[in-house]
Amino acid sequence: MNYDIIRLKKGKEESLRRFHPWVFSGAIASMPPELEEGTIVTVLSYDGNVLGTGHYQKGSIAVRMLRFDDAPIDSAFYSDRIAEAWNLRKAAGIINDRSDCYRLIHGEGDFLPGLIVDVYGATAVMQAHSPGIHLSRKIIAESLVNLPGLGLKNIFYKSETTLPFKAGLEPADGYLIGNFETDVAKENGLLFHVDWLKGQKTGFFIDQRDNRALLRQYSCGKDVLNMFCYTGGFSVYALKGGARKVVSVDSSAKAVSLTERNISLNFPESAPHTAIAMDAFKYLDDMADGEFDLIVLDPPAFAKHRSAIPNALRGYQKLNLKAFKKIRRGGIVFTFSCSQAISKEQFRLAVLSAAVDSGRKVRILHQLTQPADHPVNIYHPEGEYLKGLVLHID
Ligand code: SAH
């Protein structure tokens, strides 16, 4: 294809030969002057061999690779990638009669850097994290609705907060195809209102599906505290699992009301549930010793950048310590970090240090991560972000 050419410095082609999806700006020997952000480029080695084709962008990640040859990036390309991603979800057993809510495209994990697509029934919420994907949003939306069997009718574009601010693209959130039908999605037979218009991310944290299902198994007869509850996902599963009482806490009043709506949706009669709008750290400080025997800690990413790692680790340590100190003897803690910048080992050390400070006997029962609809490209370990531990506290 006749795309603009970016040529790499000598010896800088190795990571692309190993299918790493990014080209850093420092690796570039030459490129056209004033290349527009989002332009499709062909990347050549210093010797002129084709390494692949991707989207150009200003900043330290200069090219996000879409393919490792120079074939076209057109609607057939997007349709093929989407079909592959859909087949993977079907093979993993994620799409079935009990669930119509899943991540269809997980950026680099589905060889489509910069693109996130979450499906809620007949509606897909699409997020662009790169100018190239933003410029291609219409052909991507068409490829999504045109894939036979996928069953999508509405494509909502939600990129106001995810695109690089400096690119000056001013994307407006809204439907690219179709319109609002219903905001109710089904996960493992449970129902959830999903607020893609105003909610965080695409409206729901699909990545915790398997971990919520695991929590259900631990909930029978338990007093459960769900910290950072957002849509109340863990709370609904705990109640389905037979919890004696569930308390959901979130600092956002909107999240608390969404949790209450989701409890009523699944338990129209009544449920032993209370939702409280409060800071999680304060709630843990104020609560009585031994009030709960199951605590979920699923905070927002404490480290959004590498520079924030030391503070974030102190945050995880502090939060876990508060829960360990107060949980009933023989209690269970589900503790998570969704900070991409923090490794599994760093998170585990923060939890270890909380365990030591609490003076309690702590054992690891499960080590959790993101589910199969959030695949990790093995050449791009940065894609693995969700870490969790299920702990038994004596
Ligand atoms: N557990 C949720 C996802 C949590 S997202 C799920 O399974 O869907 C993180 C949530 O933490 C957000 O809803 C946000 O409002 C809330 N939050 C952020 N800071 C907080 C704080 N200091 N105290 C309590 N909640 C907080």
Coordinates of C-alpha atoms and ligand atoms in Angstrom, one line a residue:
M1 CA 0.0 0.0 0.0
N2 CA 1.1 3.6 -0.5
Y3 CA 1.1 4.7 3.1
D4 CA 3.5 7.3 4.5
I5 CA 6.8 5.7 5.4
I6 CA 8.5 5.8 8.8
R7 CA 12.0 4.3 8.8
L8 CA 13.6 3.0 12.0
K9 CA 17.1 3.5 13.2
K10 CA 19.6 0.7 12.7
G11 CA 18.9 -2.3 15.1
K12 CA 15.6 -0.9 16.3
E13 CA 13.4 -3.4 14.4
E14 CA 13.8 -6.3 16.9
S15 CA 10.8 -5.5 19.1
L16 CA 8.5 -5.3 16.0
R17 CA 9.9 -8.6 14.7
R18 CA 8.7 -10.0 18.1
F19 CA 5.2 -8.5 17.5
H20 CA 5.4 -5.9 20.1
P21 CA 2.7 -3.4 19.1
W22 CA 4.4 -0.1 19.7
V23 CA 7.2 2.0 18.1
F24 CA 8.8 4.5 20.4
S25 CA 9.7 7.9 19.0
G26 CA 13.3 7.4 19.9
A27 CA 13.5 4.5 17.4
I28 CA 12.6 6.6 14.4
A29 CA 15.4 7.6 11.9
S30 CA 13.2 9.4 9.4
M31 CA 9.5 10.3 8.7
P32 CA 7.6 12.8 6.6
P33 CA 7.7 16.3 8.1
E34 CA 4.4 17.4 9.7
L35 CA 2.8 14.0 9.6
E36 CA -0.8 14.3 10.9
E37 CA -1.8 12.4 14.0
G38 CA -3.8 9.3 13.2
T39 CA -2.2 8.9 9.8
I40 CA -1.7 5.2 8.7
V41 CA 2.0 4.6 8.2
T42 CA 4.2 1.7 7.0
V43 CA 7.2 1.1 9.2
L44 CA 10.4 0.0 7.5
S45 CA 13.6 -1.2 9.1
Y46 CA 16.8 0.9 8.5
D47 CA 17.6 -1.5 5.5
G48 CA 14.1 -0.9 4.0
N49 CA 12.3 -4.2 4.9
V50 CA 8.6 -3.9 5.7
L51 CA 8.0 -4.4 9.4
G52 CA 4.3 -3.5 9.5
T53 CA 1.6 -0.9 9.3
G54 CA 0.1 1.2 12.1
H55 CA -1.3 4.5 13.3
Y56 CA 1.0 7.4 13.9
Q57 CA 0.7 9.6 16.9
K58 CA 2.8 12.3 18.6
G59 CA 4.4 11.5 21.9
S60 CA 6.6 8.7 23.2
I61 CA 4.6 5.9 21.6
A62 CA 4.8 7.1 18.0
V63 CA 3.2 4.2 16.1
R64 CA 0.6 1.7 17.3
M65 CA 1.0 -1.3 15.0
L66 CA -2.1 -2.8 13.4
R67 CA -0.5 -5.5 11.3
F68 CA 3.0 -6.8 10.7
D69 CA 2.9 -6.5 6.9
D70 CA 1.9 -3.7 4.5
A71 CA -1.6 -4.9 3.5
P72 CA -4.4 -2.3 3.7
I73 CA -6.1 -1.1 6.8
D74 CA -9.6 -1.0 5.5
S75 CA -13.0 -2.2 6.4
A76 CA -12.1 -5.8 5.5
F77 CA -9.2 -5.6 8.0
Y78 CA -11.4 -4.4 10.8
S79 CA -14.1 -7.0 10.0
D80 CA -11.6 -9.8 10.2
R81 CA -10.1 -8.6 13.5
I82 CA -13.6 -8.2 15.0
A83 CA -14.6 -11.7 13.8
E84 CA -11.5 -13.2 15.3
A85 CA -12.1 -11.5 18.6
W86 CA -15.8 -12.6 18.6
N87 CA -14.7 -16.3 17.9
L88 CA -12.3 -16.1 20.8
R89 CA -15.1 -15.0 23.2
K90 CA -17.3 -17.8 21.9
A91 CA -14.5 -20.4 22.3
A92 CA -13.9 -19.2 25.9
G93 CA -17.6 -19.8 26.7
I94 CA -18.2 -16.2 27.6
I95 CA -21.2 -15.5 25.4
N96 CA -24.1 -17.8 26.3
D97 CA -27.7 -17.7 27.4
R98 CA -26.8 -16.3 30.8
S99 CA -24.5 -13.5 29.7
D100 CA -24.9 -10.9 27.0
C101 CA -22.2 -8.5 28.4
Y102 CA -18.5 -8.9 27.5
R103 CA -15.5 -7.1 26.2
L104 CA -15.3 -7.7 22.5
I105 CA -12.1 -5.8 21.7
H106 CA -9.4 -5.3 24.3
G107 CA -6.9 -3.1 22.5
E108 CA -3.4 -4.6 22.0
G109 CA -4.8 -7.9 23.4
D110 CA -6.9 -8.2 20.3
F111 CA -4.3 -6.7 18.0
L112 CA -6.2 -3.5 17.7
P113 CA -4.2 -1.0 19.7
G114 CA -6.2 2.0 20.8
L115 CA -9.6 0.4 20.6
I116 CA -11.9 -0.8 23.3
V117 CA -15.4 -2.3 22.6
D118 CA -17.7 -3.5 25.4
V119 CA -20.9 -5.2 24.4
Y120 CA -24.1 -4.8 26.4
G121 CA -26.8 -6.9 24.6
A122 CA -27.5 -5.2 21.3
T123 CA -25.4 -2.1 22.1
A124 CA -21.7 -1.8 21.9
V125 CA -19.8 1.0 23.6
M126 CA -16.7 1.9 21.7
Q127 CA -13.7 3.9 23.1
A128 CA -10.8 5.3 21.1
H129 CA -7.5 5.8 22.9
S130 CA -5.6 6.9 19.8
P131 CA -6.3 9.5 17.1
G132 CA -6.0 6.8 14.4
I133 CA -8.9 4.8 15.9
H134 CA -10.8 8.1 16.3
L135 CA -10.5 8.8 12.6
S136 CA -11.5 5.3 11.7
R137 CA -14.5 5.2 14.1
K138 CA -17.1 5.1 11.4
I139 CA -15.7 2.1 9.5
I140 CA -15.2 0.3 12.8
A141 CA -18.8 1.0 13.8
E142 CA -20.0 -0.3 10.4
S143 CA -17.9 -3.4 10.7
L144 CA -19.4 -4.1 14.1
V145 CA -23.0 -3.9 13.1
N146 CA -22.4 -5.7 9.8
L147 CA -20.8 -8.8 11.3
P148 CA -23.4 -11.6 10.8
G149 CA -24.5 -13.2 14.0
L150 CA -22.9 -10.7 16.4
G151 CA -26.3 -9.1 16.8
L152 CA -25.2 -5.5 17.4
K153 CA -27.7 -2.7 16.5
N154 CA -26.4 0.3 18.4
I155 CA -22.9 1.7 18.6
F156 CA -22.3 4.3 21.2
Y157 CA -19.0 6.2 20.9
K158 CA -17.5 7.4 24.3
S159 CA -14.1 8.9 23.8
E160 CA -14.3 12.4 25.4
T161 CA -12.0 11.4 28.2
T162 CA -9.8 8.7 26.6
L163 CA -8.3 10.5 23.6
P164 CA -5.0 12.5 24.1
F165 CA -6.1 16.0 24.9
K166 CA -3.3 17.5 22.9
A167 CA -4.5 16.0 19.6
G168 CA -7.3 18.6 19.6
L169 CA -9.8 16.1 18.2
E170 CA -12.7 17.2 20.3
P171 CA -14.7 14.0 20.0
A172 CA -18.3 14.2 21.0
D173 CA -19.9 11.2 22.8
G174 CA -23.0 9.8 21.1
Y175 CA -24.5 7.1 19.0
L176 CA -22.6 6.5 15.7
I177 CA -25.3 3.9 14.7
G178 CA -28.7 3.2 16.2
N179 CA -30.0 4.7 19.4
F180 CA -30.9 3.9 23.0
E181 CA -32.8 0.7 23.5
T182 CA -32.3 -0.6 27.0
D183 CA -29.6 -0.1 29.6
V184 CA -30.0 -3.5 31.2
A185 CA -27.3 -6.1 30.6
K186 CA -27.1 -9.7 31.8
E187 CA -24.1 -11.3 33.4
N188 CA -24.2 -14.9 34.7
G189 CA -28.0 -14.6 34.8
L190 CA -27.9 -11.4 36.9
L191 CA -29.1 -8.1 35.6
F192 CA -27.4 -4.7 35.7
H193 CA -28.3 -1.2 34.6
V194 CA -25.3 0.1 32.7
D195 CA -24.9 3.8 32.4
W196 CA -22.7 4.3 29.3
L197 CA -23.9 7.9 28.9
K198 CA -22.4 9.2 32.1
G199 CA -20.8 6.3 33.9
Q200 CA -17.1 5.5 34.4
K201 CA -15.2 3.7 31.6
T202 CA -17.8 2.1 29.3
G203 CA -20.4 2.0 32.1
F204 CA -19.6 -1.3 33.8
F205 CA -16.5 -3.2 35.1
I206 CA -16.8 -6.3 33.0
D207 CA -13.3 -7.4 34.0
Q208 CA -14.5 -8.5 37.4
R209 CA -17.1 -11.0 36.1
D210 CA -15.2 -14.2 37.1
N211 CA -14.1 -12.7 40.4
R212 CA -17.7 -11.8 41.3
A213 CA -18.7 -15.4 40.5
L214 CA -16.0 -16.6 42.9
L215 CA -17.2 -14.2 45.6
R216 CA -20.7 -15.7 45.3
Q217 CA -19.3 -19.1 46.3
Y218 CA -17.9 -17.6 49.5
S219 CA -21.0 -15.6 50.5
C220 CA -23.5 -18.0 52.0
G221 CA -24.5 -16.8 55.5
K222 CA -21.8 -14.1 55.6
D223 CA -21.9 -10.4 56.5
V224 CA -20.3 -8.8 53.5
L225 CA -18.8 -5.4 53.0
N226 CA -18.3 -4.2 49.4
M227 CA -16.0 -1.2 49.3
F228 CA -15.8 0.9 46.2
C229 CA -19.0 -0.7 45.0
Y230 CA -19.7 1.5 41.9
T231 CA -22.6 -0.5 40.2
G232 CA -22.9 -2.9 43.1
G233 CA -21.7 -5.9 41.0
F234 CA -20.0 -7.7 44.0
S235 CA -23.0 -6.9 46.2
V236 CA -25.6 -8.5 43.8
Y237 CA -23.5 -11.7 43.6
A238 CA -23.0 -11.8 47.4
L239 CA -26.8 -11.6 47.9
K240 CA -27.4 -14.3 45.2
G241 CA -24.9 -16.4 47.1
G242 CA -27.0 -16.2 50.3
A243 CA -25.2 -13.5 52.2
R244 CA -26.8 -12.6 55.5
K245 CA -26.2 -8.9 55.1
V246 CA -24.4 -6.8 52.5
V247 CA -23.2 -3.2 53.0
S248 CA -22.0 -1.3 49.8
V249 CA -19.8 1.8 50.1
D250 CA -18.8 4.3 47.5
S251 CA -17.8 8.0 47.8
S252 CA -20.0 8.8 44.8
A253 CA -23.7 9.3 45.5
K254 CA -24.4 8.4 41.9
A255 CA -22.7 5.0 42.4
V256 CA -24.7 4.4 45.5
S257 CA -27.9 5.0 43.7
L258 CA -26.9 2.8 40.8
T259 CA -26.1 0.0 43.3
E260 CA -29.5 0.4 44.9
R261 CA -31.2 0.3 41.5
N262 CA -29.3 -2.9 40.6
I263 CA -30.2 -4.5 43.9
S264 CA -33.9 -3.8 43.3
L265 CA -33.6 -5.1 39.7
N266 CA -32.4 -8.5 41.0
F267 CA -34.3 -8.6 44.3
P268 CA -37.6 -6.8 43.6
E269 CA -39.1 -8.0 46.9
S270 CA -36.4 -7.0 49.4
A271 CA -32.8 -7.8 50.2
P272 CA -30.6 -7.4 53.4
H273 CA -28.7 -4.6 51.8
T274 CA -27.6 -1.1 52.7
A275 CA -25.7 1.3 50.4
I276 CA -23.7 4.2 51.9
A277 CA -22.1 7.2 50.3
M278 CA -18.8 7.7 52.2
D279 CA -15.1 7.7 51.9
A280 CA -13.9 4.1 52.1
F281 CA -10.9 4.9 54.4
K282 CA -13.2 6.7 56.8
Y283 CA -15.8 3.9 56.8
L284 CA -13.1 1.4 57.7
D285 CA -11.9 3.6 60.5
D286 CA -15.3 4.1 61.9
M287 CA -16.7 0.6 61.7
A288 CA -16.8 -1.7 64.7
D289 CA -14.3 -4.6 65.1
G290 CA -15.5 -7.9 63.8
E291 CA -18.7 -6.5 62.0
F292 CA -17.9 -8.3 58.7
D293 CA -16.6 -11.7 57.7
L294 CA -16.1 -11.0 54.0
I295 CA -14.7 -7.7 52.7
V296 CA -14.1 -6.6 49.1
L297 CA -11.6 -3.9 48.3
D298 CA -11.7 -2.9 44.7
P299 CA -10.5 0.7 44.6
P300 CA -9.9 2.8 41.5
A301 CA -6.4 2.8 40.0
F302 CA -4.2 4.4 42.7
A303 CA -1.3 4.8 40.2
K304 CA -2.2 6.2 36.8
H305 CA 1.5 6.9 36.0
R306 CA 4.8 5.4 37.0
S307 CA 5.6 8.5 39.1
A308 CA 2.7 7.7 41.3
I309 CA 3.8 4.2 42.2
P310 CA 5.3 4.8 45.7
N311 CA 2.2 6.7 46.9
A312 CA -0.1 4.2 45.4
L313 CA 1.7 1.3 47.2
R314 CA 1.3 3.1 50.4
G315 CA -2.4 3.6 49.6
Y316 CA -2.9 -0.2 49.0
Q317 CA -0.9 -1.0 52.2
K318 CA -3.1 1.4 54.3
L319 CA -6.4 0.2 52.8
N320 CA -5.6 -3.5 53.3
L321 CA -4.3 -2.9 56.8
K322 CA -7.5 -1.2 57.9
A323 CA -9.6 -4.2 56.6
F324 CA -7.2 -6.9 58.1
K325 CA -7.4 -5.2 61.5
K326 CA -11.2 -5.2 61.7
I327 CA -12.3 -8.3 59.9
R328 CA -13.8 -11.2 61.9
R329 CA -11.6 -14.1 62.8
G330 CA -11.6 -16.6 59.9
G331 CA -12.8 -13.8 57.5
I332 CA -12.1 -13.5 53.8
V333 CA -10.8 -10.5 52.0
F334 CA -11.0 -10.0 48.2
T335 CA -8.4 -7.4 47.4
F336 CA -7.6 -5.9 44.0
S337 CA -5.5 -3.4 42.1
C338 CA -6.3 -2.3 38.6
S339 CA -3.3 0.0 38.3
Q340 CA -1.5 -1.0 35.1
A341 CA 1.7 0.7 36.4
I342 CA 1.8 -1.6 39.5
S343 CA 3.1 -5.2 39.0
K344 CA 1.7 -8.3 40.6
E345 CA 4.8 -8.5 42.8
Q346 CA 4.6 -4.9 44.0
F347 CA 0.9 -5.3 44.9
R348 CA 1.6 -8.5 46.7
L349 CA 4.4 -6.8 48.7
A350 CA 2.0 -4.0 49.7
V351 CA -0.5 -6.6 50.9
L352 CA 2.2 -8.5 52.7
S353 CA 3.3 -5.4 54.5
A354 CA -0.3 -4.8 55.6
A355 CA -0.5 -8.3 56.8
V356 CA 2.7 -7.9 58.9
D357 CA 1.5 -4.7 60.4
S358 CA -1.9 -6.2 61.3
G359 CA -0.3 -8.9 63.3
R360 CA -2.8 -11.4 61.9
K361 CA -2.2 -14.8 60.3
V362 CA -2.9 -14.3 56.6
R363 CA -3.1 -17.0 53.9
I364 CA -3.6 -16.6 50.1
L365 CA -6.5 -18.8 48.8
H366 CA -6.7 -17.5 45.2
Q367 CA -4.6 -15.3 42.9
L368 CA -6.9 -13.5 40.5
T369 CA -6.6 -11.6 37.3
Q370 CA -8.6 -10.4 34.3
P371 CA -10.8 -12.8 32.4
A372 CA -10.4 -14.2 28.9
D373 CA -12.3 -11.3 27.2
H374 CA -9.4 -9.1 28.3
P375 CA -6.6 -11.1 26.7
V376 CA -3.0 -10.2 27.2
N377 CA -0.8 -10.2 24.1
I378 CA 2.3 -12.1 25.4
Y379 CA 4.6 -9.6 23.6
H380 CA 2.8 -6.7 25.4
P381 CA 2.8 -7.6 29.1
E382 CA 1.7 -4.0 29.8
G383 CA -1.8 -5.2 28.9
E384 CA -2.1 -7.3 32.1
Y385 CA -3.5 -4.8 34.6
L386 CA -6.0 -6.5 37.0
K387 CA -4.5 -8.2 40.0
G388 CA -6.4 -9.7 42.9
L389 CA -5.8 -11.9 46.0
V390 CA -8.4 -13.8 48.0
L391 CA -7.1 -14.0 51.6
H392 CA -8.1 -15.9 54.7
I393 CA -7.5 -13.9 57.9
D394 CA -7.2 -15.8 61.2
Ligands
SAH1 N1 -16.0 -2.7 42.3 C1 -16.6 -2.0 41.3 C2 -15.6 -1.1 40.5 C3 -15.0 -0.1 41.4 S1 -14.5 1.4 40.5 C4 -17.2 -3.0 40.3 O1 -17.1 -4.2 40.5 O2 -17.9 -2.6 39.4 C5 -13.9 2.4 41.8 C6 -15.0 3.1 42.6 O3 -14.4 3.7 43.7 C7 -15.8 4.2 41.9 O4 -17.1 4.0 41.9 C8 -15.4 5.5 42.7 O5 -16.6 6.4 42.8 C9 -15.1 4.9 44.0 N2 -14.2 5.7 44.9 C10 -13.1 6.4 44.5 N3 -12.4 6.8 45.6 C11 -13.2 6.4 46.7 C12 -13.0 6.6 48.1 N4 -12.0 7.3 48.6 N5 -13.9 6.0 48.9 C13 -14.9 5.3 48.4 N6 -15.1 5.1 47.1 C14 -14.3 5.7 46.2

